[in-house]
Coordinates of C-alpha atoms in Angstrom, one line a residue:
M1 CA 53.4 138.2 116.5
Q2 CA 53.6 136.8 120.1
R3 CA 52.3 133.4 118.9
F4 CA 55.1 132.7 116.4
G5 CA 57.7 135.3 117.3
R6 CA 59.5 133.0 119.7
Y7 CA 60.3 130.6 116.8
L8 CA 62.2 133.3 114.8
P9 CA 65.8 134.3 115.3
A10 CA 66.4 137.6 116.9
A11 CA 67.6 139.2 113.7
A12 CA 64.4 138.1 111.9
R13 CA 62.1 139.3 114.6
F14 CA 63.8 142.7 114.5
F15 CA 63.3 142.8 110.7
V16 CA 59.6 142.0 111.1
F17 CA 59.3 144.7 113.7
C18 CA 60.9 147.2 111.3
L19 CA 58.4 146.2 108.6
L20 CA 55.5 146.7 110.9
R21 CA 56.8 150.1 111.7
L22 CA 57.2 151.0 108.0
G23 CA 54.0 153.1 108.2
H24 CA 55.7 155.2 110.7
F25 CA 58.6 155.8 108.4
R26 CA 56.3 156.6 105.5
S27 CA 54.5 159.3 107.5
S28 CA 57.5 160.8 109.3
C29 CA 60.4 160.2 107.0
S30 CA 61.1 160.4 103.3
W31 CA 61.9 157.1 101.6
R32 CA 65.5 158.3 101.4
K33 CA 65.6 158.8 105.1
A34 CA 63.9 155.5 105.7
G35 CA 66.6 153.8 103.7
A36 CA 69.2 155.4 105.8
C37 CA 67.4 154.2 108.9
F38 CA 67.6 150.6 107.6
L39 CA 71.4 150.7 106.7
P40 CA 72.6 149.9 110.2
F41 CA 70.2 146.9 110.3
L42 CA 71.4 145.6 107.0
F43 CA 75.0 146.0 108.1
L44 CA 74.4 144.1 111.3
S45 CA 72.4 141.4 109.4
S46 CA 75.4 140.9 107.0
I47 CA 77.6 140.3 109.9
S48 CA 75.2 138.0 111.5
F49 CA 74.9 135.9 108.3
A50 CA 78.6 135.8 107.9
Q51 CA 79.0 134.4 111.3
T52 CA 76.6 131.6 110.7
L53 CA 78.2 130.2 107.5
P54 CA 77.9 126.4 107.7
P55 CA 81.1 124.4 108.4
L56 CA 83.0 122.6 105.7
L57 CA 82.8 118.9 106.3
I58 CA 86.1 117.1 105.4
A59 CA 85.5 113.4 105.1
H60 CA 88.5 111.4 106.2
V61 CA 87.9 107.9 104.9
M62 CA 90.3 105.1 105.6
P63 CA 90.4 101.4 106.5
T64 CA 90.4 102.1 110.3
T65 CA 90.3 98.4 111.2
G66 CA 92.3 95.5 110.0
R67 CA 95.8 95.5 108.6
F68 CA 95.9 99.2 107.7
A69 CA 94.5 100.5 111.0
L70 CA 97.9 101.9 112.1
H71 CA 98.3 103.6 108.7
A72 CA 94.8 105.2 109.1
E73 CA 95.7 106.5 112.5
A74 CA 98.9 108.0 111.3
D75 CA 97.1 109.6 108.3
R76 CA 94.5 111.1 110.5
R77 CA 97.1 112.7 112.7
G78 CA 98.7 114.4 109.7
V79 CA 95.3 115.8 108.6
E80 CA 94.6 117.1 112.0
M81 CA 98.0 118.9 112.3
A82 CA 97.3 120.6 108.9
I83 CA 93.9 121.8 110.0
E84 CA 95.5 123.2 113.2
D85 CA 97.9 125.2 111.0
F86 CA 94.9 127.1 109.6
G87 CA 93.3 127.6 113.0
G88 CA 90.5 125.2 112.2
K89 CA 89.0 127.6 109.6
I90 CA 89.2 128.5 105.9
L91 CA 87.4 131.5 104.3
G92 CA 85.8 132.2 107.6
R93 CA 84.2 128.7 107.8
D94 CA 84.9 126.0 110.4
L95 CA 86.6 122.8 109.2
V96 CA 85.0 119.7 110.7
L97 CA 86.7 116.3 110.2
L98 CA 84.2 113.4 109.6
T99 CA 85.9 110.0 109.9
R100 CA 84.5 106.9 108.3
N101 CA 85.9 103.3 108.0
A102 CA 86.2 102.6 104.3
T103 CA 87.1 98.9 105.0
T104 CA 89.3 97.3 102.3
D105 CA 86.3 96.4 100.1
P106 CA 86.1 98.8 97.1
A107 CA 82.3 98.2 96.6
Q108 CA 81.7 99.1 100.3
A109 CA 84.0 102.1 100.0
A110 CA 82.1 103.3 97.0
K111 CA 78.8 103.1 99.0
I112 CA 80.3 105.0 101.9
A113 CA 81.6 107.7 99.5
E114 CA 78.1 108.0 97.9
S115 CA 76.5 108.4 101.3
L116 CA 78.9 111.0 102.5
I117 CA 78.2 113.1 99.4
T118 CA 74.5 112.7 99.0
Q119 CA 73.5 112.4 102.7
N120 CA 76.2 114.2 104.7
H121 CA 76.9 116.8 102.0
I122 CA 80.7 116.8 102.6
A123 CA 82.9 119.5 101.1
F124 CA 85.9 117.4 100.3
M125 CA 87.2 113.8 100.8
V126 CA 90.7 112.8 101.9
G127 CA 92.4 109.6 102.8
A128 CA 92.3 106.1 101.1
I129 CA 95.6 104.2 101.9
D130 CA 94.3 101.1 100.0
S131 CA 94.6 101.8 96.2
G132 CA 91.6 99.7 95.3
V133 CA 89.5 101.7 97.8
A134 CA 91.0 104.9 96.4
A135 CA 90.0 104.0 92.9
A136 CA 86.4 103.2 93.9
M137 CA 85.9 106.3 96.1
S138 CA 87.5 108.7 93.6
A139 CA 85.2 107.4 90.8
V140 CA 82.2 108.4 93.0
C141 CA 83.8 111.8 93.8
Q142 CA 84.3 112.5 90.1
K143 CA 80.6 111.6 89.4
Y144 CA 79.5 114.5 91.7
G145 CA 82.5 116.8 91.3
V146 CA 83.8 116.4 94.9
I147 CA 87.6 117.0 95.2
F148 CA 89.3 113.9 96.5
I149 CA 92.8 114.2 98.1
N150 CA 94.5 110.8 98.0
T151 CA 96.9 111.2 100.8
N152 CA 98.6 107.8 100.9
S153 CA 98.1 105.3 98.1
S154 CA 101.1 104.1 96.2
S155 CA 99.8 102.2 93.3
P156 CA 101.0 103.6 89.9
S157 CA 97.4 103.1 88.6
E158 CA 96.2 105.9 90.9
A159 CA 97.8 108.5 88.6
V160 CA 97.2 106.7 85.3
E161 CA 94.2 104.5 84.5
N162 CA 92.3 105.5 87.7
A163 CA 93.2 109.2 87.6
H164 CA 90.4 111.8 87.6
R165 CA 90.1 115.5 87.3
T166 CA 88.8 115.8 90.8
K167 CA 91.5 113.5 92.3
F168 CA 95.0 114.5 93.5
V169 CA 97.5 111.9 94.5
F170 CA 100.2 112.9 97.1
D171 CA 102.2 109.7 97.8
A172 CA 105.0 108.5 95.6
N173 CA 104.2 105.2 94.0
G174 CA 105.9 101.8 93.6
A175 CA 107.1 102.7 90.1
N176 CA 108.9 105.8 91.5
F177 CA 110.7 103.7 94.1
N178 CA 111.4 100.6 92.0
K179 CA 113.0 102.8 89.3
A180 CA 116.0 103.3 91.6
L181 CA 115.8 100.2 93.8
L182 CA 115.7 97.6 91.1
K183 CA 118.8 99.1 89.3
Y184 CA 120.7 99.1 92.5
A185 CA 119.8 95.4 93.1
L186 CA 120.3 94.1 89.6
D187 CA 123.7 95.7 89.3
R188 CA 125.0 93.5 92.1
H189 CA 124.1 90.2 90.3
P190 CA 125.6 89.3 86.8
R191 CA 122.8 86.9 86.1
K192 CA 120.0 89.4 86.9
R193 CA 117.4 86.6 87.5
A194 CA 114.4 88.1 89.3
I195 CA 110.9 87.0 90.5
L196 CA 107.9 89.2 91.3
L197 CA 106.2 88.6 94.6
T198 CA 102.8 90.1 94.1
E199 CA 99.9 90.8 96.4
D200 CA 96.6 89.9 94.7
N201 CA 95.0 93.3 94.5
V202 CA 95.1 96.6 92.5
W203 CA 98.1 98.0 94.3
G204 CA 100.1 94.7 94.0
H205 CA 99.4 94.1 90.3
S206 CA 100.0 97.7 89.3
N207 CA 103.4 97.8 91.1
A208 CA 104.4 94.4 89.7
A209 CA 103.7 95.6 86.2
A210 CA 105.9 98.7 86.7
S211 CA 108.6 96.5 88.4
R212 CA 108.7 94.1 85.4
G213 CA 109.3 97.0 83.0
Y214 CA 112.2 98.3 85.0
I215 CA 113.7 94.8 85.5
E216 CA 113.7 94.3 81.7
R217 CA 115.1 97.9 81.2
Y218 CA 118.0 97.2 83.5
G219 CA 118.9 93.9 81.6
G220 CA 117.2 91.5 84.0
S221 CA 114.7 88.8 83.4
V222 CA 111.6 87.9 85.3
V223 CA 111.7 84.1 85.7
E224 CA 108.5 83.8 87.7
E225 CA 105.7 85.8 89.3
V226 CA 104.4 84.5 92.6
V227 CA 100.9 85.9 93.3
V228 CA 99.7 85.6 96.9
P229 CA 96.3 86.2 98.5
V230 CA 95.7 89.4 100.4
S231 CA 95.2 87.2 103.5
L232 CA 98.8 85.7 103.2
P233 CA 97.7 82.4 104.7
D234 CA 101.2 80.8 104.9
P235 CA 104.1 83.4 105.3
A236 CA 106.6 80.8 106.6
G237 CA 105.9 78.5 103.6
L238 CA 106.2 81.5 101.2
A239 CA 109.5 82.5 102.7
A240 CA 110.9 78.9 102.5
R241 CA 109.7 78.5 98.9
I242 CA 111.5 81.7 97.7
A243 CA 114.6 80.9 99.7
A244 CA 114.9 77.7 97.7
M245 CA 114.7 79.3 94.4
D246 CA 117.7 79.9 92.1
I247 CA 117.1 83.6 91.7
D248 CA 119.0 86.9 92.4
V249 CA 116.4 89.6 93.0
V250 CA 113.0 89.4 94.7
A251 CA 110.7 92.4 93.8
V252 CA 108.4 92.4 96.8
N253 CA 105.0 94.1 96.4
L254 CA 103.2 93.2 99.6
S255 CA 101.6 95.9 101.8
G256 CA 100.7 96.6 105.4
N257 CA 100.9 93.8 107.9
N258 CA 101.8 91.3 105.2
Q259 CA 105.2 92.8 105.1
I260 CA 105.7 92.3 108.8
R261 CA 104.4 88.7 108.7
L262 CA 106.6 87.7 105.8
F263 CA 109.9 89.3 106.9
A264 CA 109.4 87.9 110.4
Q265 CA 110.0 84.4 108.8
I266 CA 113.2 85.3 106.9
D267 CA 116.7 84.6 108.0
P268 CA 118.7 87.9 107.4
A269 CA 121.6 85.7 106.0
L270 CA 119.4 85.1 103.0
F271 CA 119.9 88.7 101.9
E272 CA 123.6 87.9 101.3
R273 CA 122.5 85.6 98.4
Q274 CA 119.2 87.2 97.2
S275 CA 118.5 90.9 97.0
W276 CA 115.0 91.5 98.3
V277 CA 113.6 94.9 97.1
V278 CA 110.5 96.4 98.8
G279 CA 109.1 99.3 96.7
E280 CA 107.9 101.2 99.7
V281 CA 108.0 100.5 103.5
D282 CA 106.1 102.8 105.8
W283 CA 107.2 103.6 109.3
E284 CA 103.8 102.0 110.3
E285 CA 105.2 98.7 109.0
L286 CA 108.6 99.0 110.8
Y287 CA 107.4 100.3 114.2
P288 CA 105.3 97.3 115.3
A289 CA 108.1 94.9 114.4
P290 CA 111.4 96.5 114.9
G291 CA 113.4 93.3 114.8
T292 CA 112.3 92.2 111.3
P293 CA 114.8 93.1 108.5
R294 CA 114.1 95.3 105.5
P295 CA 117.1 95.1 103.2
L296 CA 116.3 97.9 100.6
F297 CA 113.2 100.0 100.3
G298 CA 111.9 103.4 99.3
T299 CA 110.2 106.1 101.3
T300 CA 109.2 109.8 100.8
W301 CA 110.4 111.0 104.3
A302 CA 111.8 109.8 107.5
W303 CA 111.7 111.5 110.9
N304 CA 115.5 111.6 111.2
L305 CA 116.1 113.2 107.8
D306 CA 118.6 116.1 108.1
T307 CA 116.4 118.6 106.1
P308 CA 115.0 122.0 107.0
G309 CA 111.9 121.9 109.0
T310 CA 112.0 118.2 109.9
A311 CA 113.2 118.6 113.5
E312 CA 110.5 121.2 114.2
F313 CA 107.8 119.0 112.7
V314 CA 108.9 116.0 114.7
A315 CA 109.0 118.1 117.9
R316 CA 105.5 119.4 117.3
Y317 CA 104.2 115.8 116.6
R318 CA 105.8 114.4 119.7
Q319 CA 104.5 117.1 121.9
R320 CA 101.0 116.0 120.9
Y321 CA 101.4 112.3 120.2
G322 CA 104.7 111.4 122.0
N323 CA 103.0 109.2 124.5
T324 CA 101.0 107.1 122.1
V325 CA 101.5 104.3 119.7
L326 CA 103.6 105.8 116.8
D327 CA 105.4 108.2 119.1
Y328 CA 107.5 109.3 116.1
P329 CA 105.9 110.5 112.9
G330 CA 106.5 108.6 109.7
D331 CA 106.0 109.1 106.0
V332 CA 102.3 108.4 106.1
T333 CA 101.7 111.3 108.6
H334 CA 104.1 113.5 106.6
A335 CA 102.3 112.9 103.3
A336 CA 98.8 113.4 104.9
Y337 CA 99.9 116.6 106.6
L338 CA 101.2 118.2 103.4
A339 CA 98.4 116.9 101.3
M340 CA 95.8 118.5 103.6
R341 CA 97.9 121.7 103.7
A342 CA 97.9 121.8 99.9
L343 CA 94.1 121.5 99.7
L344 CA 93.6 124.3 102.2
Q345 CA 96.2 126.5 100.5
A346 CA 94.5 126.1 97.2
I347 CA 91.1 127.0 98.7
E348 CA 92.7 130.1 100.3
R349 CA 94.4 131.2 97.1
A350 CA 91.3 130.5 95.0
G351 CA 89.2 132.5 97.5
T352 CA 86.3 130.0 97.0
T353 CA 85.3 126.4 97.6
H354 CA 84.0 126.0 94.0
N355 CA 85.6 122.8 92.8
H356 CA 86.7 124.0 89.3
A357 CA 88.5 127.0 90.8
V358 CA 90.2 124.9 93.5
I359 CA 91.2 122.2 91.0
R360 CA 92.8 124.9 88.6
T361 CA 94.7 126.3 91.6
L362 CA 96.0 122.9 92.7
E363 CA 97.2 122.1 89.2
T364 CA 99.6 125.0 89.3
M365 CA 101.0 124.6 92.8
R366 CA 104.6 124.1 93.6
W367 CA 106.4 123.8 97.0
S368 CA 109.9 124.5 98.1
A369 CA 112.2 121.8 99.5
R370 CA 111.9 123.6 102.8
E371 CA 108.1 123.5 102.8
R372 CA 108.2 119.8 101.9
M373 CA 111.0 119.0 104.5
Q374 CA 112.7 117.2 101.5
H375 CA 115.8 117.7 99.4
D376 CA 114.0 119.0 96.3
D377 CA 111.1 121.3 95.3
A378 CA 107.9 119.5 94.6
Y379 CA 105.0 120.2 92.2
L380 CA 101.7 118.7 91.2
D381 CA 101.8 117.4 87.7
P382 CA 98.8 119.0 85.9
A383 CA 98.5 116.1 83.5
S384 CA 98.3 113.3 86.1
H385 CA 97.5 115.2 89.3
H386 CA 100.3 113.2 90.9
L387 CA 102.8 115.0 93.2
Q388 CA 106.3 114.8 91.9
Q389 CA 108.7 114.8 94.8
S390 CA 111.9 113.5 96.2
V391 CA 112.1 109.8 96.8
Y392 CA 114.6 108.1 99.2
T393 CA 116.4 104.8 99.1
A394 CA 116.6 103.4 102.6
T395 CA 117.4 100.3 104.7
W396 CA 116.2 99.2 108.1
R397 CA 118.9 98.4 110.6
H398 CA 117.4 97.5 113.9
D399 CA 119.1 99.1 116.9
P400 CA 117.7 97.4 120.1
A401 CA 119.0 100.4 122.2
N402 CA 117.1 102.9 120.0
P403 CA 114.5 101.3 117.7
A404 CA 113.2 104.6 116.5
A405 CA 116.6 105.4 114.8
G406 CA 116.5 102.2 112.7
I407 CA 115.8 103.9 109.4
K408 CA 119.0 104.7 107.5
I409 CA 118.8 106.8 104.3
L410 CA 121.2 105.7 101.6
G411 CA 120.4 108.3 98.9
H412 CA 117.6 110.0 97.0
L413 CA 116.3 110.8 93.5
S414 CA 114.9 114.2 92.4
P415 CA 111.3 114.4 91.2
E416 CA 112.5 114.5 87.5
E417 CA 114.7 111.3 88.0
A418 CA 112.0 109.4 89.9
R419 CA 109.0 110.3 87.6
Y420 CA 107.0 107.4 86.2
E421 CA 106.9 107.5 82.4
G422 CA 103.6 105.7 82.4
E423 CA 101.9 109.0 83.5
D424 CA 102.5 110.3 80.0
A425 CA 99.4 108.2 79.1
T426 CA 97.2 109.7 81.8
R427 CA 93.9 111.2 80.5
L428 CA 91.8 113.3 82.9
E429 CA 88.2 114.3 82.3
S430 CA 87.7 117.8 80.9
F431 CA 86.2 120.5 83.1
E432 CA 83.0 120.3 80.9
E433 CA 82.8 116.7 81.9
T434 CA 83.3 117.4 85.6
P435 CA 80.2 118.5 87.5
S436 CA 80.3 121.9 89.2
Y437 CA 80.3 121.5 93.0
T438 CA 80.4 124.4 95.5
P439 CA 80.2 123.2 99.2

């Protein structure tokens, strides 16, 4: 006993001691009395085991370097704030955030997702930003049954052809925004001649396809599609080329720093002749370049919205992050915060981490406008696993005296008005086809 006892936990040593003393119980007690003697030990042991439940590893996987680095930081902050809301625990288990750089290479992102699941044994995966990365990682998650919360990818394909039973998409997409924005822009021009400016990736092509459909629906015609490399090698040349075109509307589907680089080359006077529509602009794209114009764009939330809960959320954010880059929260932080909260709420309501139970709970969840800090109630569409929420039409009017107040909200659409009809074609795997997974 002395030779190996020091390698055993205290509770285990006590249990061995009790077994060794069993002869004493047999001689001095009846078996019923012996059982009663063991009850306190069993009770204490159950408490000990409950206190040593392993933590739940939440993998936050984003492109933390490159053109989406600021988005990744904003997303992580939202996830952290949501975990704080639950005291860092769920069902008595610690929540541990594990951060990985997904890069913007889908193949590399898939390898990282595979490693996190098979080597690190993560409980859940959150993040993405880049829609191609999201599609690759979510396919791996579906293979193992790991729930993937796509906090901030805005390609329509994420909720249609790249949807999965284990994936839930919390950002509005380019189709939601362009449904309102393109009608607004085309109504201003009798000829309704439009071009598509498309980033050469999954996000760009998916949004361009949705934009084309809306342009045609509203009586316009697409006279050309300009596809540009993700690296955007010559933003000045691209801006000059489009300015020389005889067109009325430019449907811009460029993301991240590419927006900043392009709009920095454009004379704002051009917008008097051409209506440039940007499906979605994140605060993270406005903040680093407050002087560059954004004529008309969509967003899901702005820090200066006059909605219940917004002022309190902003104050809480600024108390923690007010002296850092992004000293005001934007739509990326807002989306990540509420997405992470939704996952934790679902686990709490399901009373288990078993993936099928949590998925079924998420599929029925709704939130009030107050909870969302928006104008309308929101809900997760059980057919596409895409959050249907308020979307806002906005413009960016730079105020040198107060750059943070540059976003001006022009109006909003309800979830029903903004919903993308393409999601009617979404087909999710059945529960029978989805592996059981209990972290």
